[in-house]
One Martini backbone bead per residue (centre of mass of N, CA, C, O) as a GRO file, in nm:
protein
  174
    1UNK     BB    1   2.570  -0.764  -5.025
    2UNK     BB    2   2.853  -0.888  -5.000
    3UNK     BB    3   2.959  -0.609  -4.837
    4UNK     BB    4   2.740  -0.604  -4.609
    5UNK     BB    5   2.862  -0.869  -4.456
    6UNK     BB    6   3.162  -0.785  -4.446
    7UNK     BB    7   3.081  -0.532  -4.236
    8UNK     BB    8   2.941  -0.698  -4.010
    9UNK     BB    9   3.189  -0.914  -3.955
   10UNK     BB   10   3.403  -0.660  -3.879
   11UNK     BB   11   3.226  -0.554  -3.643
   12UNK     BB   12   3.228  -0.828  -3.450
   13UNK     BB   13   3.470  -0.880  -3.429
   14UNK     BB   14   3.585  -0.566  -3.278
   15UNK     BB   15   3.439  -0.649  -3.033
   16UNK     BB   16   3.588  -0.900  -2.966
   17UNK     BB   17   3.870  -0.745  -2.957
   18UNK     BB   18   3.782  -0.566  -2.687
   19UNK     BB   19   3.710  -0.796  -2.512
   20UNK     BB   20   3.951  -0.901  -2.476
   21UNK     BB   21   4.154  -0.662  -2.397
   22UNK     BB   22   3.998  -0.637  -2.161
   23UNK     BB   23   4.066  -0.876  -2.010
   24UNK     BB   24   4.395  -0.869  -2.059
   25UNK     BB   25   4.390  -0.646  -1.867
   26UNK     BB   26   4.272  -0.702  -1.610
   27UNK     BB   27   4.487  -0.912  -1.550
   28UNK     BB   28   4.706  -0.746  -1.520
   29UNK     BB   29   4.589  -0.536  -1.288
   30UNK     BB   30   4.572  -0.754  -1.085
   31UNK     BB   31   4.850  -0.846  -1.090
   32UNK     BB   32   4.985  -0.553  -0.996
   33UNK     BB   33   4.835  -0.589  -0.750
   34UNK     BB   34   4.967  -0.839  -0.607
   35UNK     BB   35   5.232  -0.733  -0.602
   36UNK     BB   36   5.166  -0.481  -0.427
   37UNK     BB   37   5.071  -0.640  -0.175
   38UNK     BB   38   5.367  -0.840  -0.172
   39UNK     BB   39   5.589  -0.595  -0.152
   40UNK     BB   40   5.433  -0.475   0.103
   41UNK     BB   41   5.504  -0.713   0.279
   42UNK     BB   42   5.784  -0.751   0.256
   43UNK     BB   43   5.871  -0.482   0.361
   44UNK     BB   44   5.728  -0.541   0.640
   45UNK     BB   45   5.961  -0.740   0.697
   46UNK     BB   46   6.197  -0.597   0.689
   47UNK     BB   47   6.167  -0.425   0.869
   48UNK     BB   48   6.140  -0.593   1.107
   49UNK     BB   49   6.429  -0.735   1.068
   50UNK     BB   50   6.575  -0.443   1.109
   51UNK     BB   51   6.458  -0.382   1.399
   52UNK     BB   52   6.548  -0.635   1.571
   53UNK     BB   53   6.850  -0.616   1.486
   54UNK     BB   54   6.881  -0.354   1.667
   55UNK     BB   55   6.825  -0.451   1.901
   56UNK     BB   56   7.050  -0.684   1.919
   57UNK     BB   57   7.313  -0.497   1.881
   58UNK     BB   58   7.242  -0.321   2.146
   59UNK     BB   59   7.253  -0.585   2.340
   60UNK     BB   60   7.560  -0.600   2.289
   61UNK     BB   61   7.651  -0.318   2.396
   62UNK     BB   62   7.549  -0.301   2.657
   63UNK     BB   63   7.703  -0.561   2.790
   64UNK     BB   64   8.017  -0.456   2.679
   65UNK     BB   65   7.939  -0.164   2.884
   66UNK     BB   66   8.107  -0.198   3.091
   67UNK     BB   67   8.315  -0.042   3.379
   68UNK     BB   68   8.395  -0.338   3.498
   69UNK     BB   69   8.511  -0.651   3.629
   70UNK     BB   70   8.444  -0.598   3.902
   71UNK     BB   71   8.232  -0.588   4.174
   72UNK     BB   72   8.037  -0.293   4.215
   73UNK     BB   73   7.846  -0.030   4.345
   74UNK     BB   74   7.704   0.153   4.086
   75UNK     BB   75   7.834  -0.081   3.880
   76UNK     BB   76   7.899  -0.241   3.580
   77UNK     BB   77   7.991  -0.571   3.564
   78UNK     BB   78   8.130  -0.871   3.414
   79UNK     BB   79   8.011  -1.037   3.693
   80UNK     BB   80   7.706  -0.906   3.639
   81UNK     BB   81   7.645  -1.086   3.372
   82UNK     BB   82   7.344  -1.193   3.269
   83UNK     BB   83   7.049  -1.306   3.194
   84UNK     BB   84   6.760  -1.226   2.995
   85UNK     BB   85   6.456  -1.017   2.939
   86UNK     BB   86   6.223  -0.829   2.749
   87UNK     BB   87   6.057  -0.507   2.598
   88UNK     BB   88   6.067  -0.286   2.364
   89UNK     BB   89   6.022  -0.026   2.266
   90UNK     BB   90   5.883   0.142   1.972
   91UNK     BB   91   5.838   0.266   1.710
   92UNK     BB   92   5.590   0.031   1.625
   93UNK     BB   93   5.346  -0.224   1.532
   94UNK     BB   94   5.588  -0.402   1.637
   95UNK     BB   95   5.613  -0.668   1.907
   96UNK     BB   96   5.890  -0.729   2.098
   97UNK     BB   97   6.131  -1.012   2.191
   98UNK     BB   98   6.393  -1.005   2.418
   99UNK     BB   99   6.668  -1.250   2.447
  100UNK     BB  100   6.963  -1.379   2.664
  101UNK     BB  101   7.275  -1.550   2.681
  102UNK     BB  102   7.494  -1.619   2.940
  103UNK     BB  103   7.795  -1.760   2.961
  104UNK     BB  104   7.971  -1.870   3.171
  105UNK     BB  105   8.222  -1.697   3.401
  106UNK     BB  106   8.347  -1.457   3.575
  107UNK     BB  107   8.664  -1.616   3.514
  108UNK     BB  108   8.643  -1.577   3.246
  109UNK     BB  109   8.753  -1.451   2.952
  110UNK     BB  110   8.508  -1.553   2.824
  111UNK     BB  111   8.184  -1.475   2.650
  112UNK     BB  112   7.894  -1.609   2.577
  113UNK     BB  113   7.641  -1.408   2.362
  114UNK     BB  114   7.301  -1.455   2.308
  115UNK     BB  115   7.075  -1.298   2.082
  116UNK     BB  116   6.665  -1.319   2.065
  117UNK     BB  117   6.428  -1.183   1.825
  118UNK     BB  118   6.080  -1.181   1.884
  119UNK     BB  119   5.787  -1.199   1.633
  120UNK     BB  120   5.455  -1.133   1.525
  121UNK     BB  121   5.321  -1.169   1.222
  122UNK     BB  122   5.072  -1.121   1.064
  123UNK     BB  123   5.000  -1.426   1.086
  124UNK     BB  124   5.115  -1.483   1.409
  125UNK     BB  125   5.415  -1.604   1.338
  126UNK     BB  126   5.689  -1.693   1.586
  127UNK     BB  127   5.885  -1.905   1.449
  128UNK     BB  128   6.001  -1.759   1.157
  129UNK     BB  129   6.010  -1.514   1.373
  130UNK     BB  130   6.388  -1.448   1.407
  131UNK     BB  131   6.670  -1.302   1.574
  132UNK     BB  132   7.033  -1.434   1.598
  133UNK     BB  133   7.311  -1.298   1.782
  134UNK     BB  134   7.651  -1.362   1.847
  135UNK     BB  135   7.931  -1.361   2.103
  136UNK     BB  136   8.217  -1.223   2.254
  137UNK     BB  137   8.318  -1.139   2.594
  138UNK     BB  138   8.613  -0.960   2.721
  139UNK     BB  139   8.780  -0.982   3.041
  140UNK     BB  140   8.828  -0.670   3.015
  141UNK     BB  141   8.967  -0.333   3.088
  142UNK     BB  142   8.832  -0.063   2.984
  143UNK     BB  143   9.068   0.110   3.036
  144UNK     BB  144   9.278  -0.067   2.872
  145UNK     BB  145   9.145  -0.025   2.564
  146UNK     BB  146   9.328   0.163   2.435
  147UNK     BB  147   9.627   0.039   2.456
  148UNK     BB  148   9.626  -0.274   2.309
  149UNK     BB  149   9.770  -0.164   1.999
  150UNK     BB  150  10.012  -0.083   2.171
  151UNK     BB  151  10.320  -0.045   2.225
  152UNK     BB  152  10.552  -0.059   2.451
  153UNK     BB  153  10.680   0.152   2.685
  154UNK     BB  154  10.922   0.348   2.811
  155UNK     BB  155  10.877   0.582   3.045
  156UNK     BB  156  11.145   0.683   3.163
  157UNK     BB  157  11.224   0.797   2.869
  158UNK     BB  158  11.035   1.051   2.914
  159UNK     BB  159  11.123   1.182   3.110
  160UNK     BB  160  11.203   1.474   3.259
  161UNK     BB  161  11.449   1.609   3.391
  162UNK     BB  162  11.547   1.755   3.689
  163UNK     BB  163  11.585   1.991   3.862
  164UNK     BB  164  11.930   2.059   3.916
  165UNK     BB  165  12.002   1.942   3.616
  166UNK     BB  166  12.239   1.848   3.394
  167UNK     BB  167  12.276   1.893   3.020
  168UNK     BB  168  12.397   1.832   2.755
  169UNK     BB  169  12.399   2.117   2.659
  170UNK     BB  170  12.529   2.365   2.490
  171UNK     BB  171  12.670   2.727   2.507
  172UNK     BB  172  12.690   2.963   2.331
  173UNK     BB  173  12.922   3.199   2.274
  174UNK     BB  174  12.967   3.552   2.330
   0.00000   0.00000   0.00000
């Protein structure tokens, strides 16, 4: 009798050791499961993030990509870069709002522009959500662009001599 009931309270103990296990793995389960919650979180806030900086680093590509430096109709210029605001459109579930503020006068040499793009996160929570980058934009005509690396050349020792003008060159003779 004594070996029948050591059979029954090993039979006992191994039910309460499968229900730990299920316990165990169930807590286990929730984890991963609000891991992957939390993760896919973050991820959309990265996202959020990455296309915000790129909305911001546009408007300042744009603002820099003047034509010239004083104003003409029908062309943007140096002197024509105000502040304003947008809501830009993009493939995407979250709405942003892109602010930039430019400073100086059109006779400064710089101009300081910080742009601003803000969203609200999924918790509609907009204070802590926004994206701000400056830069300073330089009055210089876009045309002498290329130049600006290069040492200055002598133009006139690169012309070719007039025609009816002798060159030092001499004739092999026949």
């Amino acid at each position: 009798m004594h070996t029948l009931g050591a059979r029954h309270q090993a039979a006992g103990f191994t039910l309460v050791e499968v229900l730990i296990a299920v316990v165990v793995v169930s807590i286990g389960a929730l984890a991963l499961g609000s891991l992957q919650v939390a993760l896919s979180r973050h991820a959309d806030a990265a996202r959020q993030r990455t296309e915000a900086t790129q909305l911001a680093i546009s408007r300042l590509e744009e603002l820099r990509s003047f034509e010239q430096v004083l104003t003409e109709a029908g062309k943007q210029a140096y002197a024509d870069l105000l502040s304003g605001s947008d809501q830009p459109l993009i493939d995407s579930n979250t709405r942003f709002e892109r602010q930039w503020q430019i400073q100086g006068t059109a006779d400064d040499p710089y101009r300081r522009v910080d742009v601003q793009v803000t969203w609200a996160d999924r918790s509609g929570d907009t204070r802590q959500t926004f994206v701000r980058l400056g830069s300073l934009i330089a009055r210089a005509e876009p045309a002498d662009g290329g130049s600006l690396g290069l040492p200055r050349v002598d133009v006139a020792a690169l012309l070719r001599p007039k025609a009816g003008r002798s060159t030092s060159r001499s004739r092999p003779s026949d």
